[in-house]
Coordinates of C-alpha atoms in Angstrom, one line a residue:
X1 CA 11.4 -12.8 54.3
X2 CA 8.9 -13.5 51.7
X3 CA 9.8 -13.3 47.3
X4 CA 7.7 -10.1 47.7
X5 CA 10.1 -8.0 50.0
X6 CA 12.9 -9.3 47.7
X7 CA 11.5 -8.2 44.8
X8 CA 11.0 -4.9 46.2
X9 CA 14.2 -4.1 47.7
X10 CA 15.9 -5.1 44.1
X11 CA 13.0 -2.8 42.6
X12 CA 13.8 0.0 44.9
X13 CA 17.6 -0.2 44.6
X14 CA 17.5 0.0 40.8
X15 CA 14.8 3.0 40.7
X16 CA 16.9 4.6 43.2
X17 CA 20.2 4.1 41.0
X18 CA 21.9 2.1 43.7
X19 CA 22.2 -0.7 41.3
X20 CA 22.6 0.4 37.1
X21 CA 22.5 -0.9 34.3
X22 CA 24.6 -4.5 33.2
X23 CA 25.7 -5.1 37.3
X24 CA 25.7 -8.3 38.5
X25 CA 23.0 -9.9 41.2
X26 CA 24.1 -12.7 43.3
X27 CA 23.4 -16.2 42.8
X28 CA 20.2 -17.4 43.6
X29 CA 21.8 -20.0 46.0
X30 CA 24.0 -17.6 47.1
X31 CA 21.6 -14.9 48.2
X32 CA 19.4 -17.6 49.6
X33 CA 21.7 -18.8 51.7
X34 CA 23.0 -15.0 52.4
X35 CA 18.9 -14.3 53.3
X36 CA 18.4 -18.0 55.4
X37 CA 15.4 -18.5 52.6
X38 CA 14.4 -21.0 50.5
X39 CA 15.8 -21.0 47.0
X40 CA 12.3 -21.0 45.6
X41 CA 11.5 -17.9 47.8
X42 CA 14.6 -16.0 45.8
X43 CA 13.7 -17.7 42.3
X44 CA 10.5 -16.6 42.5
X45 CA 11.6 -12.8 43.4
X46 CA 14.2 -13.1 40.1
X47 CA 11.7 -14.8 38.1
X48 CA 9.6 -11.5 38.4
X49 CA 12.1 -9.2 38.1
X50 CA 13.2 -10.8 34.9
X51 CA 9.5 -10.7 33.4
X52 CA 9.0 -7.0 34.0
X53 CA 12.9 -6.0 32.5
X54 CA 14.7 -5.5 35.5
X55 CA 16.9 -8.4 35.4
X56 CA 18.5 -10.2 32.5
X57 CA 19.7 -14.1 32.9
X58 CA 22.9 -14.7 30.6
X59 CA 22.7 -18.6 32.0
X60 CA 26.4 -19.3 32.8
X61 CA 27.7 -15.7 33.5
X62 CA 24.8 -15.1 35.7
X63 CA 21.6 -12.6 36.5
X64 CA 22.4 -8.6 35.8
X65 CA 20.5 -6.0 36.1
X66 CA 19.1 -5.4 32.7
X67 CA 21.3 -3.7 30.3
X68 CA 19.0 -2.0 28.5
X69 CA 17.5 -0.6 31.3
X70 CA 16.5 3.1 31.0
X71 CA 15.8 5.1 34.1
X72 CA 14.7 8.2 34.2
X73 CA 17.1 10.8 35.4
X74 CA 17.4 12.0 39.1
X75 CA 16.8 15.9 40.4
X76 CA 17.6 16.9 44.2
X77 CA 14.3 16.1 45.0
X78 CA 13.0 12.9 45.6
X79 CA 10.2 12.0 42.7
X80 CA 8.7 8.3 41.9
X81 CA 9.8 7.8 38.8
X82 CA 7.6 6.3 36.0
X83 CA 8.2 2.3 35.6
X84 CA 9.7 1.0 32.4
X85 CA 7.2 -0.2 29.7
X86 CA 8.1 -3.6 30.6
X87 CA 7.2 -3.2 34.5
X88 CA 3.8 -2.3 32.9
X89 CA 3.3 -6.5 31.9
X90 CA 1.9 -7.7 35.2
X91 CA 1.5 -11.2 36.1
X92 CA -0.8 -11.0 39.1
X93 CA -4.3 -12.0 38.9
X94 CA -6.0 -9.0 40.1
X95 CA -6.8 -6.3 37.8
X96 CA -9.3 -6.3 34.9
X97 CA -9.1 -6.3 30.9
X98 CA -5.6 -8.1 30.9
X99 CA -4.5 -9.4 27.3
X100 CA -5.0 -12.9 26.2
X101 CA -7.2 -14.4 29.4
X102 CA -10.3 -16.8 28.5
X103 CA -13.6 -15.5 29.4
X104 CA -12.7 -17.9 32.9
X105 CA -16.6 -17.7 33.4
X106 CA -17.9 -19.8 30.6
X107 CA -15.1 -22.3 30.9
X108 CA -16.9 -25.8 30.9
X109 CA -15.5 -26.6 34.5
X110 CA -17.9 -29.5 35.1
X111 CA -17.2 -31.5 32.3
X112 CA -13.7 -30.8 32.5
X113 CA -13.8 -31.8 36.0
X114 CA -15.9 -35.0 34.7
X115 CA -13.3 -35.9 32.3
X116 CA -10.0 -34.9 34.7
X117 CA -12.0 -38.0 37.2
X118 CA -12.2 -40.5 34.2
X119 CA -8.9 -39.7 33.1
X120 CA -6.9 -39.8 36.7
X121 CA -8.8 -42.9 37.9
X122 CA -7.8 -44.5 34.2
X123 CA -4.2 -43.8 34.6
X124 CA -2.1 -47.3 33.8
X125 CA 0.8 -48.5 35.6
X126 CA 3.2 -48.0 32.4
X127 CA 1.9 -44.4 32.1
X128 CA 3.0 -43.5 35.5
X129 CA 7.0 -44.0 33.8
X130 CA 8.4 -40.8 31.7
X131 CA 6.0 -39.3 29.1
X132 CA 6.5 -39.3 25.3
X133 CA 8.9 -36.5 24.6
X134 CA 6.6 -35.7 21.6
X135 CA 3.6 -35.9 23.7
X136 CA 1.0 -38.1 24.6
X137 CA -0.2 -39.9 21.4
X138 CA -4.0 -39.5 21.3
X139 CA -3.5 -35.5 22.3
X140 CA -1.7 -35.8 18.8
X141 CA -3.6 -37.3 17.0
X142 CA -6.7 -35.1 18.4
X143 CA -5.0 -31.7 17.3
X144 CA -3.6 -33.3 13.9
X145 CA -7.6 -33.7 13.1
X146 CA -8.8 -31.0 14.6
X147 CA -5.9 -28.4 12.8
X148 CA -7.2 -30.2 9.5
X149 CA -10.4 -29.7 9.7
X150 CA -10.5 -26.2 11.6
X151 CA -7.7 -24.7 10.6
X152 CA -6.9 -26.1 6.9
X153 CA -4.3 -27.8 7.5
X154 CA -2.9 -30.9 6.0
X155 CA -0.8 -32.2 8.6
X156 CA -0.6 -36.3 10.1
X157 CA 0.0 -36.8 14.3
X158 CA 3.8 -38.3 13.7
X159 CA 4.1 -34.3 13.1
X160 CA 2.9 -32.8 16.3
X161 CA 5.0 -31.9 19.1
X162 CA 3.7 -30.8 22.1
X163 CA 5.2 -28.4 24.2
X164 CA 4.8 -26.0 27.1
X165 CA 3.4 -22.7 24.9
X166 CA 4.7 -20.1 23.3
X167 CA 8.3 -19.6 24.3
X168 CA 8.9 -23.0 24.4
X169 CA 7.7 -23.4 20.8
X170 CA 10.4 -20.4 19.7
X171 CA 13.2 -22.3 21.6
X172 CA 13.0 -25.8 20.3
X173 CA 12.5 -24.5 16.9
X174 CA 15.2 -21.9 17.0
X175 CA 17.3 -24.9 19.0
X176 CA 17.2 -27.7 16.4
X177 CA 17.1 -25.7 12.8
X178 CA 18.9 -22.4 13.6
X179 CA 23.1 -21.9 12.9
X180 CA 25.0 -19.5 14.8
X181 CA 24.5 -15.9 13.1
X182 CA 20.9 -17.0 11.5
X183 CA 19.2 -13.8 10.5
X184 CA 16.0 -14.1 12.3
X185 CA 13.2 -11.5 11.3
X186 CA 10.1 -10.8 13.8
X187 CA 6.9 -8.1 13.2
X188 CA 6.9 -4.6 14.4
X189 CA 5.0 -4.0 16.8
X190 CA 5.1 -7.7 18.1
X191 CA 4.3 -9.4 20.9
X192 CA 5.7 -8.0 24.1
X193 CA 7.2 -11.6 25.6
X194 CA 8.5 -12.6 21.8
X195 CA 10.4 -9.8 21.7
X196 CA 12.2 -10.0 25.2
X197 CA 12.7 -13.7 24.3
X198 CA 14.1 -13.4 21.1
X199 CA 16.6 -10.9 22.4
X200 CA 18.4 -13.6 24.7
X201 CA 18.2 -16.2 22.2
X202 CA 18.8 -14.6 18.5
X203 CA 21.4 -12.7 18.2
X204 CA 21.0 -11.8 14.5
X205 CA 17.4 -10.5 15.4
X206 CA 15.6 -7.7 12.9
X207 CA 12.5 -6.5 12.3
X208 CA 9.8 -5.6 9.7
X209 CA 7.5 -3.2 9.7
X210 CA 4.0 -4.0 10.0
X211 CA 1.2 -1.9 8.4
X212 CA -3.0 -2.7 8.1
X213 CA -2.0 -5.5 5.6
X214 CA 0.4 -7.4 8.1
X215 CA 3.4 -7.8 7.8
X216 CA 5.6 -5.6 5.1
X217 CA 7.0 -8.3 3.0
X218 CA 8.1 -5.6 0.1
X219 CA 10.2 -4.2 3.2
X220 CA 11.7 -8.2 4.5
X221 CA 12.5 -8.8 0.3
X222 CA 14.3 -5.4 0.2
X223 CA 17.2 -5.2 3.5
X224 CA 16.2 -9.1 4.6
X225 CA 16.0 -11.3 2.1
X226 CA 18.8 -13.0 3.2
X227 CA 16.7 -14.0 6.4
X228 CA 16.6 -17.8 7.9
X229 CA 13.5 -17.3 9.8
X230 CA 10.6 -14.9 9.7
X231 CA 8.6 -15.0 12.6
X232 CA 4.9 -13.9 12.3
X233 CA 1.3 -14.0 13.7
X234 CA -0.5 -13.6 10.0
X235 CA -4.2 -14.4 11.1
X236 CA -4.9 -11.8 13.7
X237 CA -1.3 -9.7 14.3
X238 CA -0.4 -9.3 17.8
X239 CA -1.2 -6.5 19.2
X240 CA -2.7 -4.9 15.7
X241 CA -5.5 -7.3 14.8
X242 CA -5.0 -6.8 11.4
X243 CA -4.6 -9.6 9.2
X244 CA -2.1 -10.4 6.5
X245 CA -3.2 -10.2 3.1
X246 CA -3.4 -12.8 0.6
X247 CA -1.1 -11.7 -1.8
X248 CA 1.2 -11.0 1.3
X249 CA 1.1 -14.6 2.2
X250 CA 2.2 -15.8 -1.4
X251 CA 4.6 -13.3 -1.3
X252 CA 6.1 -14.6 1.6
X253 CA 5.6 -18.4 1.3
X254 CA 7.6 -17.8 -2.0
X255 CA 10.6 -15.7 -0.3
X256 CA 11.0 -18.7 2.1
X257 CA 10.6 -21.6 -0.5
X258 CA 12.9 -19.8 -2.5
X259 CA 15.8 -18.9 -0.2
X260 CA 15.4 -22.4 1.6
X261 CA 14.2 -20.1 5.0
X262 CA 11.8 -21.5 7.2
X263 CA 8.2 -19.4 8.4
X264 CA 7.3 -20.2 12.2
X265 CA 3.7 -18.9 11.9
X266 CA 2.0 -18.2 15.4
X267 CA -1.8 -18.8 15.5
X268 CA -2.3 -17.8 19.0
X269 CA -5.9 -16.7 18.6
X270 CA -6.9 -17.8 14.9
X271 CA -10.1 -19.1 16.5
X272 CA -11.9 -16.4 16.9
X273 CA -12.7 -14.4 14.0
X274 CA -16.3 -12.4 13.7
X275 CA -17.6 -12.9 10.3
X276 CA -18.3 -15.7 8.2
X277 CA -15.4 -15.2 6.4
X278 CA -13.3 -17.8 7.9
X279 CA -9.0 -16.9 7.7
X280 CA -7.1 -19.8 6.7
X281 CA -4.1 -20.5 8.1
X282 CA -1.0 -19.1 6.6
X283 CA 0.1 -23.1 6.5
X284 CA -2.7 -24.3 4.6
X285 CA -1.3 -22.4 1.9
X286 CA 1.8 -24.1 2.3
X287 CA 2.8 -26.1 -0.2
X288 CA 6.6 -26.0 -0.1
X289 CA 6.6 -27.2 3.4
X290 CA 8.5 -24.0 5.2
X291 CA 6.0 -23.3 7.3
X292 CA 6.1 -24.0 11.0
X293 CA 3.4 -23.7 12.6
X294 CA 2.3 -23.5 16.0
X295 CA -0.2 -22.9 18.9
X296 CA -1.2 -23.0 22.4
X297 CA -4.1 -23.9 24.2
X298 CA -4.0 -20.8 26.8
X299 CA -6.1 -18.6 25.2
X300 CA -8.7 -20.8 24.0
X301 CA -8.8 -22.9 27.3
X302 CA -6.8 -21.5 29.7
X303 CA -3.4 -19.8 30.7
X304 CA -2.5 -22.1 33.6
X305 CA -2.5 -25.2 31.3
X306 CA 0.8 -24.2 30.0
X307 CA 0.1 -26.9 26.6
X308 CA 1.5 -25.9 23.4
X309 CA 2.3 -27.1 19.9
X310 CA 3.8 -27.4 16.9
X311 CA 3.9 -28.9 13.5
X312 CA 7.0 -30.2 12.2
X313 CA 7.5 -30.1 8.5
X314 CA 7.9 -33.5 7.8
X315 CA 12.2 -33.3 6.6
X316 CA 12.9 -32.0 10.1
X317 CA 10.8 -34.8 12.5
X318 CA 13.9 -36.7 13.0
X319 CA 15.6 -33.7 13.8
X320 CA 13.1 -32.2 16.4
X321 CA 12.9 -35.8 17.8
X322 CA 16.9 -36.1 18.3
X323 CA 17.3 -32.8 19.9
X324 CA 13.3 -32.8 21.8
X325 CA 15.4 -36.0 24.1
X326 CA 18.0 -33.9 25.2
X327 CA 16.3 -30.5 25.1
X328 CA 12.7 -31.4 26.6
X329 CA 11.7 -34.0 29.5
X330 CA 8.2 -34.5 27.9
X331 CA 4.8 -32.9 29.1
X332 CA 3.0 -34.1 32.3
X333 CA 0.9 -37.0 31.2
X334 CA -2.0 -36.2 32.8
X335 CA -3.1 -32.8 31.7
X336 CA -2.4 -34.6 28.2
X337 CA -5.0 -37.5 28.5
X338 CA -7.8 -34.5 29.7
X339 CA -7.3 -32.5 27.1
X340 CA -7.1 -35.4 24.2
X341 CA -10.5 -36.7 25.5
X342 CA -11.5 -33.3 25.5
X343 CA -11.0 -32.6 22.2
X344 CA -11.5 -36.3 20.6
X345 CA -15.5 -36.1 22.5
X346 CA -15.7 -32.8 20.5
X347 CA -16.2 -30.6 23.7
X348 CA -13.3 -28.0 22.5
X349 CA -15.2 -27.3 19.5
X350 CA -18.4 -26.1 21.0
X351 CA -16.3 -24.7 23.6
X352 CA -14.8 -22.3 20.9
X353 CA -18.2 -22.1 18.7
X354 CA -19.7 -20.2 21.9
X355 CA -16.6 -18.2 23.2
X356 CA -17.0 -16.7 19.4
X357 CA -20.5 -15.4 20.1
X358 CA -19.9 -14.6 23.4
X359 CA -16.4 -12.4 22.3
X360 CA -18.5 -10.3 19.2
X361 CA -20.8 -9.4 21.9
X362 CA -18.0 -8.9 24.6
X363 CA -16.3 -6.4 22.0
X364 CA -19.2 -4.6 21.2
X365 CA -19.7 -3.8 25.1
X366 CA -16.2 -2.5 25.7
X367 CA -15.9 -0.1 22.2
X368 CA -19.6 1.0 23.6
X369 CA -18.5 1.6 26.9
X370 CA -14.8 3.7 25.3
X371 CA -17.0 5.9 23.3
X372 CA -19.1 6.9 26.1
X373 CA -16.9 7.5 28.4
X374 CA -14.0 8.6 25.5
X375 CA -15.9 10.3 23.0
X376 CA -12.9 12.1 21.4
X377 CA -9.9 10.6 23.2
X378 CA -9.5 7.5 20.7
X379 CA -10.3 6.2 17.5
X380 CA -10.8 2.1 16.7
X381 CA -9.4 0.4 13.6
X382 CA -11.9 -2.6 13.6
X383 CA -10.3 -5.9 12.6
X384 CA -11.9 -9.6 11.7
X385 CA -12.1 -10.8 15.4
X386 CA -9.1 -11.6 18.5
X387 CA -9.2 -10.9 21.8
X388 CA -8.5 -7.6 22.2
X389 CA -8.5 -4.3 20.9
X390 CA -6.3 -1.3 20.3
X391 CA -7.6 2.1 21.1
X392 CA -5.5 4.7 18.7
X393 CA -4.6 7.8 20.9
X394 CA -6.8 10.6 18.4
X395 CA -3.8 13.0 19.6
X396 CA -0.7 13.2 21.7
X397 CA 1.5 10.2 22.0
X398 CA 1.4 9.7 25.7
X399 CA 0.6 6.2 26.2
X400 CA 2.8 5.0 28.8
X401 CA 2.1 7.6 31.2
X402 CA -1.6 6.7 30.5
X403 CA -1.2 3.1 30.7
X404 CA 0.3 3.7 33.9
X405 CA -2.2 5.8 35.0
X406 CA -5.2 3.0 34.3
X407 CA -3.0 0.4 36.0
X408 CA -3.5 2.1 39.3
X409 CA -6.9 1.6 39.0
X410 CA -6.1 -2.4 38.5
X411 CA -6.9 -2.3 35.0
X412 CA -4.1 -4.2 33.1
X413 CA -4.1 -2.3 29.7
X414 CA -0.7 -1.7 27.9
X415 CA 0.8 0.7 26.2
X416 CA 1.0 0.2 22.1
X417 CA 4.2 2.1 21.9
X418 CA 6.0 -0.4 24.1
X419 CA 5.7 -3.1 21.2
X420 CA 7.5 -1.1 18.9
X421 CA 10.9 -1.9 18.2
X422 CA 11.9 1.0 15.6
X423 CA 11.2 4.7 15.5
X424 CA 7.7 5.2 13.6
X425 CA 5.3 4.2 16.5
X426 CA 1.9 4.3 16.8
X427 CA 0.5 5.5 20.2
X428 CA -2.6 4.2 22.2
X429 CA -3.8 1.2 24.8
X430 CA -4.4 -2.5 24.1
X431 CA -7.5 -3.7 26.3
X432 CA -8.6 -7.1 26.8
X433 CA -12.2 -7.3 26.7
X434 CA -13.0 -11.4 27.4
X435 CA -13.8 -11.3 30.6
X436 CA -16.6 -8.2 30.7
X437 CA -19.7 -9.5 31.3
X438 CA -21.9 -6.5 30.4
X439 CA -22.1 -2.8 29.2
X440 CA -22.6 -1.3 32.7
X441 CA -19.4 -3.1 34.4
X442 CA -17.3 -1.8 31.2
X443 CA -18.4 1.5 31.9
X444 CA -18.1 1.7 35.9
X445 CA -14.6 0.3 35.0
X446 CA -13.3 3.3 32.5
X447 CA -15.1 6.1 34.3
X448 CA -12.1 5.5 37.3
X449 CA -9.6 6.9 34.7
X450 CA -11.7 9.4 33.4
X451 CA -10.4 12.5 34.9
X452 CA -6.5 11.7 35.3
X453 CA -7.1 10.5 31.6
X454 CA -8.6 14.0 30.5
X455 CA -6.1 15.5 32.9
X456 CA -3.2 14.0 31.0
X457 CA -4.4 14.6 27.7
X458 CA -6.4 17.7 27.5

């Protein structure tokens, strides 16, 4: 019996009502032990049914089925009942326009491969012990210069931490400088995974609208001032695109440098912006030192890579490096020693210079290809640059059951509505664009939805 089958019988028993809401799963030893499979064959199931909602994992009291789990009611008649927005976020690799994946084909694979030789055949004998919890020392000091100079930063390499990506960033942060009860504020609509995260690990977790200036702040000073940490993504908003305004950012660096809070500002995709009008990071205007700021290297290079960062305001170094012993075992060496070469020979920087060009022209393809096939099914907000865009549903607020619809046809858009949090929504798909390579592939990829889509919506 392979993770697959287990996933699906759990998937099956839960649509089916056989299992509800809050029940408890067996152990993942147990069951493998109960199925004569490996362990890793029954993690791997849980691990899936976990990422799309199914299952919550409450660490010492075990895996339940997801208490916030809402299934669609059961008739007499046997009917497949539409997933939860969550089973939407697919993790496979098949399926086109997915959110926040490289264009794969103009990756620099041979110099990377040239540079992965020179690094594994230079590997010394003392390197081959534990890594440096904080990371690899070059790789630090490579980002520290490139953040300064790129990003406007002002930061030195003893303040770089390296990590695993995004949700590793949120935990380590969260784990050294949050008390039990912190008020912890993140954006609405915000990023899908941030949000499921944040659930199992901040209890005192709000949220704040977010309009086509960014985040609200008027809205965080009136009902959360009191707040220990706001969570935001000010250069291009996930999923939104919009950028937060300058007077927005003063008004929020001086909230947090006021009430002592601390800013962990996530600049997943602040590379890639469209004009000549480069966005500075919320950080650089930091002068106050209560921003955190952080970023990962999976969707400028690629996902598998799995290496994040953050910078440390200088007061809190000791701290991160006290509880980074216990709470991280250090970053494979190797993938560290590519990448710091990688960057320190200047390669990532033409990398990103020519994933620009190639994005603006990538985005121009896929909105030429929606209003084509589309012409009065959804309107477009254009925003300074990202990775993706949001069509706006031009009537009707039926996004999931369309998003569902353009899935069967392997195209991994998402409902906007599912990265809303409180009750004024805004309805319509978020489409990765990165990876179309030209206006006739765009278009012989919509025109499979085009009938169920008109079907739905007319």
């Amino acid at each position: 019996m392979g993770y697959k089958e287990i996933y699906a019988r759990y998937r099956q028993q839960i649509l089916a009502g056989q299992l509800k809401p809050g029940d408890r799963v067996p152990a993942i030893r147990t069951l493998a032990s109960e199925l004569q499979v490996a362990r890793k064959t029954v993690e791997a199931a849980y691990e899936i049914l976990i990422g799309e909602g199914y299952f919550v994992s409450q660490g010492a009291k075990g895996t339940r089925v997801n208490p916030e789990l809402i299934l669609p009611e059961t008739t007499g008649k046997t009917a497949v009942p539409a997933p939860p927005v969550s089973a939407l976020i697919q993790r496979e690799s098949k399926g086109e326009l997915r959110l926040g994946i490289p264009a794969l084909d103009a990756f620099p694979h041979k110099k990377w491969l040239l540079i992965s030789g020179k690094a594994a055949r230079s590997l010394r004998a003392d390197e081959m012990i534990l890594p440096p919890v904080m990371g690899y020392q070059p790789l630090r000091e490579a980002i520290a210069s490139y953040l300064n100079i790129s990003r406007g930063l002002n930061c030195q390499p003893e303040q770089i931490f390296i990590t695993s990506g995004y949700r590793a960033n949120l935990r380590l942060i969260l784990a050294v400088l949050a008390q039990p009860g912190d008020k912890v504020l993140f954006e609405d609509p915000g990023y899908f995974f941030g949000q499921k995260l944040l659930k199992r690990i901040a209890p005192n977790l709000h949220y704040v609208p977010v309009d086509r200036q960014g985040m609200d702040v008027d809205y965080l000073l009136r009902y959360h001032a009191d707040a220990r940490f706001a969570i935001v993504t000010p250069t291009h908003h996930s999923p939104l695109a919009v950028t937060l305004s300058l007077p927005r950012k003063h008004q929020l660096l001086e909230w947090a440098q006021y009430n002592d809070s601390w800013i962990i500002e996530d600049d997943y995709d602040g590379e890639f912006h469209y004009t000549r009008k480069v966005i500075p990071a919320l950080k650089s205007l930091d002068v106050h030192d209560r921003v955190i700021y952080t970023g990962t290297f999976s969707k400028t290079m690629m996902p598998a890579m799995r290496v994040g960062y953050l910078v440390m305001p200088k007061e809190t170094i000791a701290r991160f490096s006290e509880l980074g012993e216990i709470l991280e075992t250090g970053m494979s060496l190797l993938p560290q020693k590519i990448l710091a070469q990688f960057l320190s020979e200047g390669h990532f920087y033409r990398h990103i210079k020519k994933m620009r060009t190639l994005y603006q022209q990538r985005r121009r393809m896929m909105l030429d290809a929606m209003q084509a096939c589309f012409p009065d099914v959804f309107d477009f907000e254009l925003t300074d640059g990202g990775m993706h865009i949001v069509a706006f549903l031009a009537r009707g607020t039926q996004d999931t059951a369309l998003a569902e619809i353009w899935q069967r046809h392997q195209l991994r858009v998402l409902p906007l509505s599912g990265w809303y949090m409180q009750t004024q929504k805004r309805y319509g798909l978020v489409i990765g664009y990165t990876n179309i390579r030209s206006l006739d592939q765009a278009r012989e990829l919509l025109q499979r939805t085009v009938l169920e889509t008109r079907a739905l919506l007319d």
